XYZ file of C-alpha atoms in Angstrom:
688
model
C 0.000 0.000 0.000
C 1.340 3.464 -0.883
C 1.010 6.181 1.757
C -0.816 9.250 0.522
C 1.262 12.304 1.317
C -0.812 14.934 -0.474
C -3.368 16.981 1.366
C -6.414 17.682 -0.775
C -7.899 21.019 0.204
C -11.375 22.176 -0.653
C -12.569 25.711 -0.447
C -14.087 26.462 2.917
C -17.810 26.985 2.707
C -20.753 27.151 5.016
C -22.453 23.755 5.233
C -25.186 22.325 7.319
C -24.098 18.760 6.563
C -20.789 17.015 6.405
C -20.809 15.017 3.200
C -18.040 12.766 1.990
C -16.706 12.707 -1.525
C -15.473 9.379 -2.851
C -13.104 8.987 -5.787
C -12.649 5.603 -7.449
C -11.325 4.408 -10.759
C -14.871 4.628 -12.127
C -15.327 8.252 -11.120
C -16.413 10.270 -8.097
C -19.567 10.530 -6.033
C -20.773 12.229 -2.858
C -22.246 10.419 0.140
C -24.100 12.059 3.023
C -21.653 10.755 5.658
C -18.559 8.617 6.151
C -20.395 5.480 7.249
C -22.536 5.320 4.120
C -19.489 5.962 1.990
C -17.522 3.140 3.622
C -20.388 0.771 2.973
C -20.323 1.255 -0.784
C -16.699 1.891 -1.738
C -14.185 -0.656 -3.010
C -10.769 -1.107 -1.373
C -8.223 1.489 -2.347
C -10.741 4.313 -2.668
C -9.943 7.860 -1.608
C -12.459 9.648 0.597
C -12.494 13.356 1.253
C -14.215 14.698 4.339
C -15.778 17.905 3.083
C -16.099 20.998 5.305
C -18.533 20.612 8.180
C -18.951 18.595 11.361
C -18.107 14.930 11.131
C -18.071 14.204 14.889
C -16.576 10.882 15.978
C -15.530 8.921 12.904
C -14.660 5.255 12.787
C -12.948 3.268 10.077
C -13.442 -0.477 10.410
C -14.717 -3.494 8.553
C -11.366 -4.564 7.143
C -11.268 -1.882 4.436
C -8.214 -0.343 2.807
C -8.937 3.322 2.421
C -7.398 6.754 2.090
C -9.110 9.564 3.957
C -8.315 13.237 3.374
C -9.740 15.835 5.715
C -10.420 18.994 3.770
C -9.923 22.398 5.295
C -12.942 23.137 7.446
C -13.723 19.470 8.156
C -14.285 19.175 11.905
C -13.550 15.798 13.487
C -13.961 15.145 17.196
C -12.180 11.780 17.317
C -10.908 8.995 15.094
C -11.079 5.246 15.715
C -9.587 2.533 13.530
C -10.614 -1.072 14.094
C -10.562 -4.383 12.345
C -7.496 -6.607 11.952
C -7.515 -6.135 8.193
C -8.286 -2.444 8.238
C -5.627 -0.193 6.689
C -6.395 3.497 6.902
C -4.353 6.430 5.685
C -5.628 9.684 7.117
C -4.263 13.060 6.038
C -4.952 16.620 7.175
C -6.679 15.726 10.443
C -6.959 18.396 13.140
C -8.325 17.364 16.538
C -8.445 19.596 19.563
C -9.729 19.025 23.081
C -10.733 15.378 22.762
C -10.176 13.164 25.805
C -9.275 10.218 23.551
C -8.433 11.785 20.210
C -7.123 8.857 18.150
C -7.545 5.162 18.958
C -6.196 2.255 16.970
C -7.914 -0.820 18.361
C -6.654 -3.120 15.643
C -5.432 -2.915 12.100
C -3.134 -0.152 10.876
C -3.402 3.628 10.868
C -1.016 6.000 9.103
C -1.712 9.558 10.203
C 0.057 12.276 8.209
C 0.151 16.064 8.030
C -2.132 16.273 11.023
C -2.302 17.996 14.402
C -3.442 16.860 17.834
C -3.681 19.776 20.250
C -4.753 19.987 23.904
C -5.982 16.414 23.690
C -6.136 13.737 26.389
C -6.450 14.029 30.150
C -4.924 12.574 33.306
C -6.571 9.239 32.428
C -6.862 9.783 28.680
C -4.495 10.159 25.737
C -3.949 11.914 22.451
C -3.324 8.599 20.721
C -3.512 4.952 21.790
C -2.260 1.939 19.865
C -3.846 -1.165 21.395
C -2.063 -4.511 21.698
C -1.353 -6.007 18.291
C -2.270 -2.814 16.391
C 0.099 -0.629 14.352
C 0.319 3.110 13.755
C 2.512 5.558 11.936
C 2.842 9.317 12.424
C 4.266 11.270 9.501
C 4.559 15.048 9.769
C 2.309 15.117 12.818
C 2.345 17.684 15.597
C 1.235 16.823 19.138
C 0.962 19.889 21.361
C -0.036 20.650 24.966
C -1.718 17.318 25.480
C -1.985 15.024 28.510
C -2.001 11.342 29.314
C -1.738 8.794 32.066
C 0.936 6.563 30.547
C 2.084 8.583 27.595
C 0.309 11.172 25.505
C 0.950 8.762 22.648
C 0.723 5.231 24.061
C 1.916 2.040 22.365
C 0.706 -0.967 24.324
C 2.111 -4.486 24.561
C 2.739 -6.116 21.226
C 1.878 -3.001 19.248
C 4.145 -1.090 16.907
C 4.581 2.633 16.327
C 6.578 4.497 13.713
C 7.175 8.249 13.979
C 8.695 10.210 11.097
C 9.375 13.960 10.900
C 6.987 14.769 13.731
C 7.043 17.252 16.583
C 6.015 16.920 20.237
C 5.925 19.972 22.480
C 4.484 20.925 25.859
C 2.971 17.535 26.609
C 2.826 15.862 30.035
C 1.989 12.476 31.558
C 2.738 10.439 34.627
C 5.157 8.296 32.587
C 6.321 9.103 29.078
C 5.592 12.806 28.687
C 5.280 12.452 24.904
C 5.510 8.714 24.083
C 5.181 5.622 26.256
C 5.878 2.119 25.059
C 4.999 -0.970 27.118
C 6.692 -3.976 25.542
C 6.035 -2.403 22.173
C 8.274 -1.818 19.176
C 8.808 1.852 18.440
C 10.871 3.502 15.719
C 11.402 7.268 15.493
C 13.134 9.158 12.664
C 13.843 12.840 12.113
C 11.642 14.107 14.940
C 11.879 16.583 17.792
C 10.668 16.621 21.402
C 10.663 19.870 23.356
C 9.518 20.858 26.832
C 7.707 17.634 27.623
C 7.396 16.438 31.242
C 6.611 13.311 33.240
C 5.864 13.067 36.941
C 7.780 9.832 37.205
C 9.875 8.556 34.298
C 10.666 9.562 30.754
C 9.989 13.256 30.303
C 9.993 12.752 26.532
C 9.984 8.981 25.964
C 9.576 6.049 28.359
C 9.926 2.366 27.550
C 9.250 -0.638 29.768
C 10.385 -3.654 27.825
C 10.172 -3.709 24.068
C 12.492 -2.042 21.588
C 13.144 1.567 20.736
C 15.026 2.454 17.565
C 15.606 6.170 17.056
C 17.634 8.112 14.499
C 18.153 11.839 14.025
C 16.095 12.861 17.021
C 16.277 15.981 19.175
C 15.117 16.018 22.802
C 15.343 19.293 24.699
C 13.911 20.864 27.818
C 12.379 17.688 29.215
C 11.796 17.080 32.933
C 11.106 13.945 34.946
C 12.009 12.254 38.189
C 13.897 9.552 36.286
C 15.371 9.878 32.820
C 14.210 13.281 31.638
C 14.976 12.602 27.990
C 14.703 8.823 27.790
C 13.728 6.235 30.381
C 14.562 2.606 29.615
C 12.882 0.262 32.070
C 13.599 -3.431 32.690
C 14.351 -5.443 29.525
C 13.945 -2.419 27.265
C 16.454 -2.250 24.414
C 17.514 0.996 22.768
C 19.332 1.402 19.473
C 20.034 5.037 18.648
C 22.120 7.189 16.355
C 22.454 10.894 15.676
C 20.784 12.054 18.870
C 20.799 15.593 20.227
C 19.822 15.787 23.899
C 20.137 19.158 25.634
C 18.904 20.942 28.754
C 17.048 17.989 30.239
C 16.562 17.787 34.021
C 15.861 14.848 36.318
C 16.699 13.519 39.752
C 18.479 10.513 38.240
C 19.649 10.448 34.632
C 19.453 13.986 33.286
C 19.255 12.851 29.671
C 18.935 9.072 29.902
C 18.248 6.528 32.628
C 18.759 2.858 31.843
C 17.288 0.615 34.558
C 18.120 -3.058 33.916
C 18.100 -2.263 30.211
C 20.477 -2.272 27.258
C 21.422 0.560 24.944
C 23.728 1.001 21.958
C 24.173 4.628 20.958
C 26.212 6.141 18.122
C 26.862 9.810 17.306
C 25.217 11.348 20.340
C 25.349 14.858 21.775
C 24.592 15.092 25.497
C 24.811 18.733 26.547
C 23.854 20.617 29.719
C 21.930 17.838 31.415
C 21.277 18.004 35.159
C 20.519 15.350 37.728
C 21.620 14.533 41.247
C 23.082 11.317 39.891
C 24.189 11.120 36.296
C 23.725 14.550 34.755
C 24.156 12.920 31.363
C 23.403 9.189 31.685
C 22.614 7.042 34.707
C 22.810 3.258 34.359
C 21.502 0.800 36.969
C 22.502 -2.795 36.306
C 22.426 -2.041 32.598
C 24.715 -2.444 29.651
C 25.460 0.735 27.749
C 27.639 1.016 24.659
C 28.285 4.565 23.500
C 30.532 5.590 20.631
C 31.273 8.860 18.891
C 29.623 11.052 21.465
C 30.145 14.510 22.923
C 29.319 15.008 26.584
C 29.711 18.652 27.534
C 28.433 20.830 30.365
C 26.481 18.118 32.197
C 26.198 18.560 35.976
C 25.404 16.526 39.043
C 25.554 17.962 42.579
C 26.181 14.436 43.851
C 27.746 11.823 41.543
C 28.557 11.495 37.867
C 28.457 14.739 35.921
C 28.382 12.894 32.598
C 27.873 9.245 33.689
C 26.739 7.485 36.826
C 27.124 3.710 36.841
C 25.656 1.518 39.565
C 26.144 -1.999 38.304
C 26.418 -3.338 34.800
C 28.803 -2.335 32.043
C 29.604 0.964 30.389
C 31.733 0.894 27.237
C 32.789 4.241 25.763
C 34.616 4.557 22.441
C 35.655 7.751 20.659
C 34.117 9.996 23.302
C 34.858 13.674 23.835
C 34.063 14.524 27.437
C 34.637 18.154 28.376
C 33.389 20.694 30.916
C 31.240 18.365 33.039
C 30.903 18.800 36.795
C 29.985 16.757 39.867
C 30.926 16.514 43.519
C 32.219 12.990 42.781
C 33.250 12.042 39.255
C 32.846 15.105 37.072
C 33.004 12.840 34.040
C 32.256 9.357 35.359
C 31.303 8.034 38.780
C 31.404 4.238 39.006
C 29.717 3.099 42.207
C 29.808 -0.512 41.049
C 30.153 -2.185 37.698
C 32.790 -1.962 34.994
C 33.736 0.946 32.740
C 35.927 0.801 29.652
C 37.068 4.015 27.960
C 39.034 3.887 24.726
C 40.168 6.245 21.953
C 38.618 9.181 23.788
C 39.416 12.679 25.054
C 38.748 13.758 28.642
C 39.529 17.404 29.323
C 38.347 20.462 31.220
C 36.034 18.594 33.589
C 35.564 20.429 36.886
C 36.958 17.946 39.373
C 37.883 14.282 38.994
C 37.307 13.204 35.422
C 36.854 9.616 36.592
C 36.071 8.415 40.125
C 35.629 4.746 40.954
C 34.261 3.633 44.319
C 33.690 -0.117 44.093
C 33.613 -0.160 40.327
C 36.430 -0.942 37.930
C 37.557 1.550 35.287
C 39.962 0.720 32.492
C 41.260 3.478 30.207
C 42.960 2.642 26.916
C 44.466 4.818 24.196
C 42.888 7.972 25.592
C 43.977 11.565 26.099
C 43.353 12.630 29.702
C 44.477 16.241 30.002
C 45.928 17.106 33.412
C 46.440 13.456 34.341
C 50.115 13.977 35.130
C 49.263 16.689 37.651
C 47.021 14.387 39.692
C 43.473 14.895 40.928
C 41.939 13.777 37.642
C 41.614 10.036 38.249
C 40.487 8.594 41.582
C 39.886 5.095 42.885
C 40.281 1.837 41.014
C 41.351 3.211 37.621
C 43.859 1.401 35.425
C 45.634 2.832 32.377
C 47.348 1.205 29.451
C 50.642 2.468 28.088
C 49.074 4.440 25.248
C 46.975 6.711 27.478
C 48.548 10.167 27.551
C 48.292 13.604 29.117
C 48.319 15.739 25.993
C 46.905 18.685 24.073
C 43.311 18.258 22.758
C 43.820 20.878 20.037
C 40.156 21.664 19.371
C 39.136 24.168 16.712
C 37.148 26.281 19.173
C 36.224 24.657 22.484
C 34.672 27.868 23.825
C 32.470 28.085 20.756
C 31.530 24.405 20.947
C 33.592 23.235 17.962
C 35.515 20.122 19.026
C 36.958 19.117 15.655
C 40.683 18.431 15.923
C 43.371 20.666 14.459
C 46.857 19.673 13.366
C 48.307 20.454 16.835
C 46.098 17.899 18.595
C 47.857 14.950 20.209
C 44.690 12.943 19.514
C 44.922 13.425 15.737
C 45.600 10.142 13.874
C 46.483 8.579 17.233
C 44.962 5.213 16.273
C 43.580 2.391 18.385
C 43.595 -1.357 17.780
C 43.973 -0.960 14.032
C 40.924 1.287 13.637
C 40.819 3.906 10.890
C 38.914 7.062 10.082
C 36.689 7.426 7.038
C 39.631 8.827 5.061
C 41.742 5.751 5.770
C 44.169 7.419 8.170
C 44.681 6.022 11.703
C 41.631 6.784 13.801
C 41.543 10.045 15.682
C 40.650 9.903 19.346
C 37.481 11.630 20.433
C 34.078 12.139 18.862
C 35.325 12.489 15.258
C 37.392 9.289 15.182
C 36.616 5.861 13.696
C 34.402 4.700 10.860
C 31.140 5.574 12.667
C 32.061 9.204 13.317
C 30.178 12.223 12.093
C 31.437 13.107 8.652
C 33.221 16.432 8.680
C 32.688 18.829 5.787
C 35.092 19.244 2.859
C 33.329 21.927 0.859
C 36.212 22.783 -1.456
C 37.063 19.150 -2.206
C 40.763 19.485 -1.418
C 40.755 16.358 0.738
C 41.068 18.232 4.013
C 38.052 18.329 6.299
C 36.925 20.961 8.780
C 39.487 21.349 11.521
C 42.326 20.559 9.156
C 41.189 23.120 6.606
C 40.884 26.670 7.942
C 39.269 27.928 4.714
C 37.014 25.285 3.223
C 36.190 27.508 0.260
C 39.776 27.675 -1.060
C 41.445 24.516 -2.355
C 44.938 25.986 -1.868
C 44.373 26.508 1.831
C 44.727 23.490 4.128
C 47.150 22.122 6.685
C 49.680 21.072 4.008
C 49.336 24.261 1.980
C 52.462 26.192 0.995
C 52.683 29.348 3.053
C 53.157 32.666 1.225
C 54.243 35.181 3.814
C 52.756 38.640 4.219
C 49.687 38.085 2.027
C 47.347 37.916 5.015
C 46.323 34.291 4.310
C 47.131 31.395 6.632
C 47.730 29.005 3.751
C 48.957 26.065 5.843
C 46.349 26.511 8.591
C 48.902 26.497 11.395
C 47.285 29.484 13.054
C 50.509 31.486 12.935
C 50.591 35.199 12.197
C 51.159 35.629 8.473
C 53.214 38.763 9.215
C 55.598 36.993 11.611
C 57.670 34.702 9.416
C 60.245 33.727 12.029
C 57.565 33.010 14.644
C 59.150 35.077 17.395
C 55.862 36.768 18.290
C 56.715 40.075 16.610
C 55.402 41.226 13.252
C 57.752 42.408 10.535
C 58.627 46.087 10.841
C 57.719 46.781 7.204
C 54.169 45.636 7.992
C 53.662 47.775 11.067
C 55.414 45.475 13.521
C 58.584 45.745 15.586
C 60.788 42.991 14.099
C 63.567 44.490 11.979
C 64.715 41.061 10.678
C 61.672 38.777 10.327
C 63.667 35.791 9.104
C 65.652 35.372 12.336
C 63.733 34.468 15.496
C 66.722 35.645 17.534
C 66.262 39.208 16.357
C 63.380 41.287 17.616
C 62.328 43.903 20.088
C 62.384 41.429 22.945
C 65.842 40.007 22.133
C 69.000 40.692 24.141
C 71.594 42.875 22.420
C 75.160 41.517 22.247
C 77.916 44.117 22.400
C 80.479 44.134 19.636
C 78.701 41.838 17.150
C 77.619 44.755 14.963
C 74.065 43.335 14.809
C 71.022 45.286 15.909
C 69.585 42.294 17.799
C 66.851 44.151 19.694
C 65.738 46.317 16.745
C 66.325 49.614 18.522
C 68.401 51.022 15.640
C 71.707 50.425 17.467
C 74.195 47.626 16.918
C 75.242 47.591 20.579
C 73.115 47.328 23.698
C 71.262 50.355 24.978
C 70.149 49.083 28.337
C 68.787 52.404 29.555
C 66.938 53.176 26.278
C 68.417 56.665 26.037
C 69.281 56.238 22.345
C 73.009 55.798 22.916
C 74.684 52.378 22.596
C 76.800 51.073 25.417
C 79.931 51.632 23.336
C 79.324 55.418 23.510
C 77.330 55.648 26.731
C 79.593 55.832 29.781
C 76.732 54.673 32.042
C 74.245 52.459 30.131
C 72.163 51.923 33.235
C 71.206 55.596 33.541
C 69.083 57.195 30.820
C 70.163 60.681 31.977
C 73.816 59.912 31.267
C 75.029 59.915 27.664
C 76.934 62.128 25.218
C 75.194 65.437 24.793
C 73.429 65.288 28.157
C 73.564 68.323 30.431
C 76.289 67.757 33.009
C 75.462 68.606 36.607
C 78.814 69.574 38.137
C 80.003 68.611 41.586
C 77.701 65.504 41.921
C 80.523 63.096 41.132
C 78.931 61.881 37.868
C 79.989 62.444 34.300
C 76.556 62.964 32.716
C 77.806 64.086 29.288
C 80.438 61.339 29.068
C 83.212 63.779 28.087
C 85.679 62.292 30.593
C 86.425 65.658 32.205
C 86.537 66.226 35.937
C 83.091 66.780 37.443
C 84.718 69.310 39.809
C 86.193 71.573 37.085
C 83.182 73.478 35.805
C 85.179 76.102 33.851
C 87.360 73.491 32.151
C 90.657 75.186 33.016
C 92.222 71.970 34.271
C 91.869 72.764 37.959
C 89.184 71.414 40.307
C 87.133 73.755 42.394
C 88.741 74.779 45.661
C 85.409 74.137 47.370
C 85.635 70.458 46.394
C 89.272 69.835 47.311
C 90.911 71.476 44.296
C 92.948 74.680 43.765
C 90.644 76.764 41.554
C 89.407 79.690 43.638
C 86.850 80.665 40.947
C 85.568 77.540 39.109
C 83.217 79.630 37.014
C 86.073 81.562 35.316
C 88.535 79.726 33.085
C 90.974 82.709 33.468
C 91.237 82.223 37.167
C 93.454 79.316 38.287
C 96.898 78.692 39.740
C 98.277 78.721 36.156
C 96.820 82.112 35.248
C 99.200 85.163 35.364
C 98.153 87.644 37.991
C 96.975 91.064 36.862
C 97.631 92.915 40.048
C 95.632 95.824 41.043
C 92.452 94.779 39.199
C 90.701 93.441 42.262
C 90.852 89.828 41.018
C 93.033 87.050 42.338
C 93.764 85.426 38.961
C 96.445 83.002 40.201
C 94.487 81.959 43.295
C 97.339 82.775 45.660
C 95.010 84.663 47.915
C 96.271 88.131 46.898
C 95.759 90.643 44.099
C 99.439 91.792 44.193
C 102.334 90.921 41.965
C 105.232 88.999 43.578
C 107.569 91.112 45.809
C 110.390 91.267 43.277
C 108.017 92.450 40.597
C 106.648 95.229 42.807
C 110.132 96.323 43.669
C 111.172 96.495 39.996
C 108.097 98.428 39.119
C 108.809 100.902 41.892
C 112.305 101.485 40.691
C 111.093 102.092 37.162
C 108.514 104.483 38.419
C 105.254 102.553 37.721
C 103.059 100.066 39.327
C 99.479 99.620 40.265
C 100.104 100.835 43.807
C 102.132 103.939 42.761
C 100.363 107.149 43.822
C 103.182 109.558 42.829
C 102.961 111.875 39.901
C 104.029 110.052 36.765
C 105.855 113.104 35.493
C 108.268 112.966 38.437
C 109.322 109.439 37.685
C 109.435 109.961 33.949
C 110.623 113.517 33.190
C 109.870 114.794 29.785
C 112.676 113.852 27.429
C 114.766 116.603 25.943
C 113.273 118.413 22.948
C 109.791 116.985 23.844
C 108.713 119.522 26.462
C 106.385 121.237 24.052
C 105.001 120.813 20.615
C 103.892 123.100 17.876
C 100.520 121.478 17.929
C 99.219 123.463 20.773
C 98.896 120.385 22.975
C 101.942 120.821 25.064
C 99.873 122.025 27.956
C 98.410 118.506 28.281
C 101.818 116.982 28.788
C 103.054 113.619 27.487
C 101.401 110.347 28.565
C 103.481 108.341 31.057
C 105.021 105.290 29.411
C 104.438 103.008 32.359
C 100.784 104.026 32.680
C 100.134 103.394 28.994
C 101.645 99.896 29.128
C 99.514 98.908 32.133
C 96.406 100.165 30.400
C 97.139 98.070 27.265
C 97.770 94.885 29.332
C 94.606 95.366 31.366
C 92.513 96.092 28.268
C 93.781 92.927 26.505
C 92.859 90.780 29.467
C 89.398 92.344 29.629
C 88.727 91.775 25.929
C 89.856 88.133 26.240
C 87.498 87.533 29.107
C 84.590 89.086 27.262
C 85.227 86.787 24.321
C 85.116 83.767 26.634
C 82.000 85.025 28.322
C 83.752 85.765 31.602
C 83.399 89.508 32.078
C 85.291 90.829 35.147
C 83.675 94.213 35.696
C 84.907 97.770 35.059
C 88.593 98.368 34.546
C 90.506 100.072 37.369
C 92.539 103.199 36.349
């Protein structure tokens, strides 16, 4: 039988009756109601419920029929009965019914339909009785209630759910779906914000089998197993699951109670429970491969896993950022745990804690293991388990694909291989069952190993072209830092003057005498005080105020300008200041020192002998000759006018002739004055 997936819509019109149109190979006809139509139609006919009230409709009698509810057709409830009855119903919309859809026997396929606010505390939105079968295709179930499941599959029944949506539903057990020793398969569907008072906020199974693929479960709440509850003898097979933000007392996402489960490609994020924020297993056998467990929390035991009896086998797991008082990743009360080809990192507390259980870790990266405090209790390691670098693309952003720096990349385990044939990576993307990473540009390098999946020349083995702004080999290095010393090339706005030598850069240590500007300060020798003068020219390279050209502060004992001169000889005449132990009585005048000839009588002690007089012999000679600075006699008495010079014909004889000695003294004094003025050392007015 082919499922009808097309919804036939008829124009909405006011009608006092609810007729049914029947289409067969011989043509079409209209019947006053569904019952009369079913009585006269052959198997395989298509019936259309025209607009109007149809009340409680029932399809039975062993017919094979397709029923399309037109827009405006109002149905209160639907019942399918009869072991040979096969009904395909499309476009149904039921609201407020205590028992909306019942499959007593036979088969019902319900598609493109909606059940809203249906059921009650002792009712249901849909019931599949023992031995019956039902399928939901593109069906929405909203805000409905039930005792044991809003959609209930009873013992020996079967239920298939495809591309359907369950939201805001609640029940005592199985907030959306409950299976009691039934066989249930779910594909491409989503469950959000469903709750159960006891077990299975979204789905609960007691016995039977549950096979689910590409299913999302979020925001569920229950006492036990908020996302999934697997009761005694229940068996779960699952792949491509996304469970997030589910909350329970035990088993935030999943609780397996004396059950079995095999899960592949599973995301368990931000679950919360007192025991087992991610998964709790009680005397159960759980096999989980290619899974990410991140951000799950338990105030008591087992942030990601809590095992109390049974077996837990984990392969290619990435477990990061989980938290618990005991066992942030795994708490093994009793039972046996095997972890292989996995990555455990960033868990807040002990990644693995074993009380009476046994934990064996093989070929796994356990970051921080060498520091202690990560593994506690009866935990054994094989020789290939390491404390290494996970090397995720972006752990903060939730991207746990491995980059080329990861120690888990191509690490291999027991001969396993990735999809590309290389040795299997450890963690969630390793092995032949892993999620397939994208290779959009077809260069053979997948996400994580290809930092630009739109450019075939860019991947982890690409040839780097420096300074073009493209990380061609995906090593994450700065494209403007060729030598990898942490400093960009100076010609591209950086501080590295030689970007091909990692030993040269602003942070390097200058070596004196090698004629290489190692620290890129523009000098070939060290400049420790950063005053712009190399140590070869700077007489104190530890003091930025001391260098050639600096202003010297005299008498402090330091040679600030590095000229090598005495710091106590301010006038540079070769004699230190008398005030600082030297002989220069005026250290501000270069023409006053013990080596300077005395000009006596000018009021200045040029030779620093403590007097302004010439030596005794010199004074005596001057006296005899009739001149000297202390001579108060009339010059004309000492030097009488020579013969024939007493008068002149110029009329100036009355002034007399200038004394020779007085003229010579004036010339000497004037020369000394002019010299001092030129040197900037004026000595005041001349004395007559």
